[in-house]
Structure formats: C-alpha cells, structure tokens
PDB file of C-alpha atoms in Angstrom:
ATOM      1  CA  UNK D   1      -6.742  -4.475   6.938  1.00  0.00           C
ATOM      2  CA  UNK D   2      -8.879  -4.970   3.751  1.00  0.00           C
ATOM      3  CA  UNK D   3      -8.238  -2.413   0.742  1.00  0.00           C
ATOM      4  CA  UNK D   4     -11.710  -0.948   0.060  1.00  0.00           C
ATOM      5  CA  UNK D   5     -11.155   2.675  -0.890  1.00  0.00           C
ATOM      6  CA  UNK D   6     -14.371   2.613  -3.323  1.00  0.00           C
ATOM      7  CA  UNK D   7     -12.044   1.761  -6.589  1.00  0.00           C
ATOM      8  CA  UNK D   8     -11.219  -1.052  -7.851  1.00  0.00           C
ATOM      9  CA  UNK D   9      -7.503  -1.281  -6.570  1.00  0.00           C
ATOM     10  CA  UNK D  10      -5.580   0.798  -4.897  1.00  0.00           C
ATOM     11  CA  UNK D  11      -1.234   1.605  -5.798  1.00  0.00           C
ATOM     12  CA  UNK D  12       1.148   0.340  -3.471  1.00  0.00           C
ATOM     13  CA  UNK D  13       4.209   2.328  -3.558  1.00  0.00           C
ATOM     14  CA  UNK D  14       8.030   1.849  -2.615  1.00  0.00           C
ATOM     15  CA  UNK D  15       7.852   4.683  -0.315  1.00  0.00           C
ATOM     16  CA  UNK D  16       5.089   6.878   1.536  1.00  0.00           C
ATOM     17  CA  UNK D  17       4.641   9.241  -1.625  1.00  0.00           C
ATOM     18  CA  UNK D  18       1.841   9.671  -4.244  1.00  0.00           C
ATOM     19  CA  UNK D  19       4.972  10.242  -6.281  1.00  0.00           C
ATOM     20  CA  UNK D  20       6.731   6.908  -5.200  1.00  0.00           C
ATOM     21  CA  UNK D  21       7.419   4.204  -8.436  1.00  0.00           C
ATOM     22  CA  UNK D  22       4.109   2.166  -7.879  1.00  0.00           C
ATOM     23  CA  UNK D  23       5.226  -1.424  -7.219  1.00  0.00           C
ATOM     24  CA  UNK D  24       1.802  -2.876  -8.081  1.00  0.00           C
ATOM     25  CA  UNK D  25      -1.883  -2.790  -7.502  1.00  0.00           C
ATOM     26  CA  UNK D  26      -4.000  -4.753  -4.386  1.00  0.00           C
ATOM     27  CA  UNK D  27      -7.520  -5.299  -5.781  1.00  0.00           C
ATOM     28  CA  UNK D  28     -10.549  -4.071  -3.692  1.00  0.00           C
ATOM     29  CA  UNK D  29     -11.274  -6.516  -1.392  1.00  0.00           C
ATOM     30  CA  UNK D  30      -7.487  -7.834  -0.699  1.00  0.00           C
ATOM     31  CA  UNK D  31      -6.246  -8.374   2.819  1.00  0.00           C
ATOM     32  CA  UNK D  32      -2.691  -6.548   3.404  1.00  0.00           C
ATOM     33  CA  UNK D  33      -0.580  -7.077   6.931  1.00  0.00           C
ATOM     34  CA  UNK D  34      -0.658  -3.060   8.608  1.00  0.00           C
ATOM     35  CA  UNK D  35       3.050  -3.010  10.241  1.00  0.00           C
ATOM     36  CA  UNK D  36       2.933   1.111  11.008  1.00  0.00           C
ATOM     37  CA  UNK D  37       1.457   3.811  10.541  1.00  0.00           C
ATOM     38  CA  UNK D  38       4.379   5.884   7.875  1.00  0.00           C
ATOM     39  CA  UNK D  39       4.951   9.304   7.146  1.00  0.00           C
ATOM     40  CA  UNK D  40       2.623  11.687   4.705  1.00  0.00           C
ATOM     41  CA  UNK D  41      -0.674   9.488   5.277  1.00  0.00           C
ATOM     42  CA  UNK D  42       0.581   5.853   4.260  1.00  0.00           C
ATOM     43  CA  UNK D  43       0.409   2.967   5.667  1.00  0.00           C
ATOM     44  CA  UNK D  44       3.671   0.535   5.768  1.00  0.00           C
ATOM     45  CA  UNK D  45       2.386  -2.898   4.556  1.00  0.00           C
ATOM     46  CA  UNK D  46       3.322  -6.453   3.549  1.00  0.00           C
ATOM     47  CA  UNK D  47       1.521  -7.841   0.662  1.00  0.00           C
ATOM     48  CA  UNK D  48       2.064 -11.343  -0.737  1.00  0.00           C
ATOM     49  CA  UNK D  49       5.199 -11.044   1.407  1.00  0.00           C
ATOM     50  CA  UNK D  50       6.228  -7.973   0.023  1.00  0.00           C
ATOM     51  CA  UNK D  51       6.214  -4.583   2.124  1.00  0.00           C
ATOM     52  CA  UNK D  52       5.989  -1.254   0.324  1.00  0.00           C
ATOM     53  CA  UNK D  53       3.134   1.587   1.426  1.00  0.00           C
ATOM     54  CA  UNK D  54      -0.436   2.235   0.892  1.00  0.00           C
ATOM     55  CA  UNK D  55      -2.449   4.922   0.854  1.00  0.00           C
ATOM     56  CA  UNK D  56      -4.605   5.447   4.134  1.00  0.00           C
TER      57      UNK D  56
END
C-alpha cells in the first residue's frame, strides 16, 4: 500500500484509534506493509519495521 490520503502525511497510531498516542507520521507517497485489516477503520501496518495502525 502507498499512503496517499490527499495530505501530506498521514498519523500512524499505537492502536486502531483516532485517539491512539501517534507514533509518527508516513509522508504521502510512502510504501507501508498491510498485515490486516483492524478494528474501527485502521489498517495494521509495518513501517520501517515498525507495526502500529493507519487510518484506511
């Protein structure tokens, strides 16, 4: 998958919440490994070898 949510990064969270502690930002354009599909409309995903969740 390629973030491209029409902003310029998007958050990617410890857990499948908009209020999850953001663990950093993945710039437009970044490739991110999908592993599932998580609860509340996230995405669980491994980024620079770390997983946390992204917003679908």
């Amino acid at each position: 998958m390629i973030v491209s949510n029409g902003a310029e990064s998007i958050s990617l969270r410890e857990s499948p919440s908009t209020q999850a502690r953001a663990l950093r930002q993945s710039p437009f354009g970044a490739p991110v490994t999908v592993l599932e599909s998580a609860e509340n409309g996230f995405y669980e995903v491994i980024d620079n070898g770390r997983r946390s969740y992204a917003p679908a």
